[in-house]
Amino acid sequence: MRPFVVLCCFLTTSFLTGQSQKEITNVRTKLDINANWRFVKGEQSEAVTKADFDDSAWEQVNIPHTMELVSNDIFALGDEPTQEFFQRFIGYYRKELTVDAKAGQKVFLEFEGAHQVTKCWVNGQYVGENNLGGYTPFHFDITAFLRPNGQKNVVVLSVDKRKNLTIPPDGGQMDYLLFSGIYRDVYLVVTNPVHVTFNWDAQNSRGRFTGIRLVP
């Protein structure tokens, strides 16, 4: 379905159900949650994914973030074009969130980019993994893992930049520096049950966009 057709259908439906323009614009909220994460570099035990884990000794960081501060001079890198050792780390991020969502609404974590395999836990429960590539935006639906009634929630992420030839841009030579970590913005997105999906939701099995669609 073409975008303008979706928009027309949405506005028509809202008009027929008596929604005001203010209500239409308030059905989706998007809040950046870049500030005040906790971070540690290196492989960790499963204990760090638990909600009650004490992360007070971890470094406090803001997003965008790279796991190690280094020179951005590619000619001083001293590595192969495949970047065998540059920024080849795994790291863990933790953050407490209070989610302002009504009963029945959907809640997502949206990422503009992270290098390059990202796993997510919420309140100690495993949510899922993104392994499509370091330059691909992605999201996790965390609705079912949240605590009710405005309680605090704990989000844990592992971000793995260790070499993996099956995940682009690894597998080739690079004439640019491929950094690590959550290097683009992160958002908390709250929507109504019927909503416009993320653009990348509409990809088919070959990775091509098939359009924008409305789903419950």
Coordinates of C-alpha atoms in Angstrom, one line a residue:
M1 CA 0.0 0.0 0.0
R2 CA 1.4 3.4 -0.9
P3 CA 2.1 5.9 1.9
F4 CA -0.5 8.5 0.9
V5 CA -3.2 5.8 0.7
V6 CA -2.3 4.7 4.3
L7 CA -2.5 8.3 5.5
C8 CA -5.9 8.9 3.9
C9 CA -7.3 5.7 5.4
F10 CA -6.0 6.6 8.8
L11 CA -7.4 10.1 8.7
T12 CA -10.8 8.9 7.4
T13 CA -11.0 6.3 10.2
S14 CA -10.1 8.9 12.8
F15 CA -12.8 11.3 11.5
L16 CA -15.5 8.6 11.5
T17 CA -14.7 7.6 15.1
G18 CA -14.8 11.2 16.3
Q19 CA -11.1 11.7 17.1
S20 CA -9.9 15.3 17.2
Q21 CA -6.7 16.4 15.4
K22 CA -5.0 16.7 18.9
E23 CA -5.8 13.0 19.6
I24 CA -4.5 12.0 16.2
T25 CA -1.1 13.6 16.8
N26 CA -0.8 12.2 20.3
V27 CA -1.3 8.5 19.4
R28 CA 2.5 8.0 19.0
T29 CA 5.3 9.3 21.2
K30 CA 9.0 9.0 20.6
L31 CA 11.5 9.9 23.3
D32 CA 15.2 9.8 23.0
I33 CA 16.8 7.8 25.9
N34 CA 20.4 8.6 25.1
A35 CA 21.4 9.8 28.5
N36 CA 22.7 8.0 31.6
W37 CA 23.5 4.4 30.5
R38 CA 25.9 2.1 32.4
F39 CA 28.6 0.4 30.3
V40 CA 31.3 -2.2 30.7
K41 CA 33.6 -3.6 28.0
G42 CA 34.3 -7.3 27.7
E43 CA 32.5 -10.6 27.9
Q44 CA 30.3 -10.9 31.1
S45 CA 28.4 -13.6 32.9
E46 CA 24.7 -14.1 32.5
A47 CA 24.3 -12.3 35.8
V48 CA 24.6 -8.9 34.2
T49 CA 21.3 -9.4 32.4
K50 CA 19.3 -9.7 35.6
A51 CA 17.2 -6.8 36.8
D52 CA 18.7 -6.8 40.3
F53 CA 22.4 -6.8 39.1
D54 CA 24.5 -4.1 40.8
D55 CA 26.0 -2.1 37.9
S56 CA 27.2 0.8 40.1
A57 CA 30.9 0.0 39.2
W58 CA 30.2 0.3 35.5
E59 CA 31.1 3.4 33.6
Q60 CA 28.3 6.0 33.1
V61 CA 28.0 6.9 29.4
N62 CA 25.7 8.7 27.0
I63 CA 24.6 7.5 23.5
P64 CA 26.1 7.8 20.8
H65 CA 28.9 5.8 22.3
T66 CA 32.0 3.9 21.1
M67 CA 33.6 1.2 23.3
E68 CA 37.1 2.7 23.2
L69 CA 38.3 6.2 22.4
V70 CA 41.0 6.1 19.7
S71 CA 42.4 8.2 16.9
N72 CA 40.2 8.6 13.8
D73 CA 43.2 8.6 11.5
I74 CA 42.8 5.5 9.3
F75 CA 46.4 5.7 8.1
A76 CA 47.7 5.4 11.7
L77 CA 45.5 2.4 12.4
G78 CA 48.2 -0.2 11.8
D79 CA 45.7 -2.8 10.9
E80 CA 44.6 -4.7 7.8
P81 CA 41.8 -3.3 5.6
T82 CA 39.5 -5.9 7.1
Q83 CA 40.2 -4.4 10.5
E84 CA 41.3 -7.6 12.3
F85 CA 41.7 -6.0 15.7
F86 CA 40.4 -2.4 15.6
Q87 CA 37.4 -2.0 18.0
R88 CA 36.8 -5.7 18.0
F89 CA 35.0 -5.8 21.4
I90 CA 31.8 -6.9 23.0
G91 CA 30.2 -4.6 25.6
Y92 CA 27.2 -4.4 27.8
Y93 CA 24.8 -1.5 28.4
R94 CA 22.2 -1.1 31.2
K95 CA 19.6 1.5 31.9
E96 CA 16.6 2.0 34.2
L97 CA 13.4 3.2 32.5
T98 CA 10.0 4.3 33.7
V99 CA 7.5 3.8 30.8
D100 CA 4.5 6.1 30.4
A101 CA 2.1 3.9 28.5
K102 CA -1.6 3.1 28.9
A103 CA -3.0 -0.4 29.1
G104 CA -3.1 -1.9 25.6
Q105 CA -0.5 0.4 24.1
K106 CA 2.7 -1.0 22.4
V107 CA 6.2 -0.1 23.5
F108 CA 9.3 -0.4 21.4
L109 CA 13.0 0.3 21.7
E110 CA 14.2 1.9 18.4
F111 CA 17.9 1.9 17.4
E112 CA 19.3 4.0 14.5
G113 CA 22.4 1.9 14.5
A114 CA 24.8 -0.3 16.6
H115 CA 27.9 -2.3 15.6
Q116 CA 27.0 -5.0 15.1
V117 CA 25.1 -7.8 16.8
T118 CA 22.7 -6.5 19.5
K119 CA 20.9 -8.6 22.1
C120 CA 18.3 -7.2 24.4
W121 CA 16.9 -8.2 27.8
V122 CA 14.2 -6.4 29.8
N123 CA 13.7 -7.1 33.5
G124 CA 15.9 -10.1 33.2
Q125 CA 13.9 -11.7 30.3
Y126 CA 15.5 -12.2 26.9
V127 CA 13.7 -10.1 24.2
G128 CA 15.6 -10.9 21.0
E129 CA 18.6 -10.2 18.8
N130 CA 19.4 -8.0 15.8
N131 CA 22.1 -9.4 13.5
L132 CA 21.3 -7.8 10.2
G133 CA 24.3 -5.5 10.1
G134 CA 26.0 -2.6 11.7
Y135 CA 24.3 0.1 9.5
T136 CA 20.8 -1.2 9.7
P137 CA 18.2 0.5 12.0
F138 CA 16.2 -1.9 14.1
H139 CA 13.8 -2.2 17.0
F140 CA 12.6 -4.5 19.8
D141 CA 9.0 -4.9 20.9
I142 CA 9.3 -4.8 24.7
T143 CA 5.6 -4.5 25.5
A144 CA 5.2 -8.0 27.0
F145 CA 8.3 -7.6 29.2
L146 CA 7.4 -4.4 31.0
R147 CA 6.4 -4.0 34.6
P148 CA 2.9 -2.4 35.1
N149 CA 1.8 0.8 36.9
G150 CA 4.8 3.0 36.3
Q151 CA 7.3 0.7 37.9
K152 CA 11.0 0.9 37.0
N153 CA 12.2 -1.3 34.2
V154 CA 15.8 -2.5 33.5
V155 CA 17.0 -2.7 29.9
V156 CA 20.2 -4.6 29.2
L157 CA 22.0 -4.7 25.8
S158 CA 25.0 -6.7 24.6
V159 CA 26.6 -5.1 21.6
D160 CA 29.1 -7.4 19.8
K161 CA 31.6 -6.0 17.3
R162 CA 33.8 -9.1 17.2
K163 CA 34.6 -10.2 13.7
N164 CA 31.8 -12.2 12.0
L165 CA 32.1 -12.8 8.3
T166 CA 28.4 -13.5 8.0
I167 CA 27.4 -10.0 9.1
P168 CA 28.1 -6.9 6.9
P169 CA 30.2 -4.9 6.5
D170 CA 32.5 -7.7 7.7
G171 CA 33.6 -10.0 4.9
G172 CA 35.2 -7.3 2.8
Q173 CA 37.9 -4.7 2.9
M174 CA 37.1 -1.2 4.3
D175 CA 38.7 2.2 3.5
Y176 CA 37.0 3.8 6.6
L177 CA 37.1 3.1 10.3
L178 CA 34.4 0.7 11.6
F179 CA 33.8 1.8 15.2
S180 CA 32.0 -0.2 17.9
G181 CA 29.1 0.3 20.3
I182 CA 25.7 2.1 20.0
Y183 CA 26.9 4.8 17.7
R184 CA 23.5 6.3 16.8
D185 CA 20.5 7.5 18.8
V186 CA 18.1 5.2 20.8
Y187 CA 14.4 5.9 21.3
L188 CA 11.5 4.7 23.4
V189 CA 8.5 4.6 21.2
V190 CA 4.9 4.2 22.5
T191 CA 2.0 3.6 20.0
N192 CA -1.6 2.6 20.0
P193 CA -2.3 -1.1 19.2
V194 CA -3.1 -0.1 15.6
H195 CA -0.2 1.9 14.3
V196 CA 2.1 2.6 11.3
T197 CA 5.0 0.1 11.5
F198 CA 8.7 0.9 11.3
N199 CA 9.8 1.1 7.7
W200 CA 12.1 -2.0 8.1
D201 CA 9.1 -4.1 9.2
A202 CA 7.9 -4.2 5.7
Q203 CA 11.0 -6.0 4.3
N204 CA 10.6 -9.3 2.5
S205 CA 12.9 -12.3 2.8
R206 CA 15.3 -10.7 0.2
G207 CA 15.7 -7.5 2.3
R208 CA 13.8 -5.3 -0.1
F209 CA 11.2 -2.8 1.1
T210 CA 7.6 -3.8 0.2
G211 CA 5.9 -0.6 1.4
I212 CA 4.3 0.8 4.5
R213 CA 1.4 -1.0 6.1
L214 CA -0.9 -0.8 9.1
V215 CA -1.1 -3.7 11.5
P216 CA -2.7 -4.4 14.9

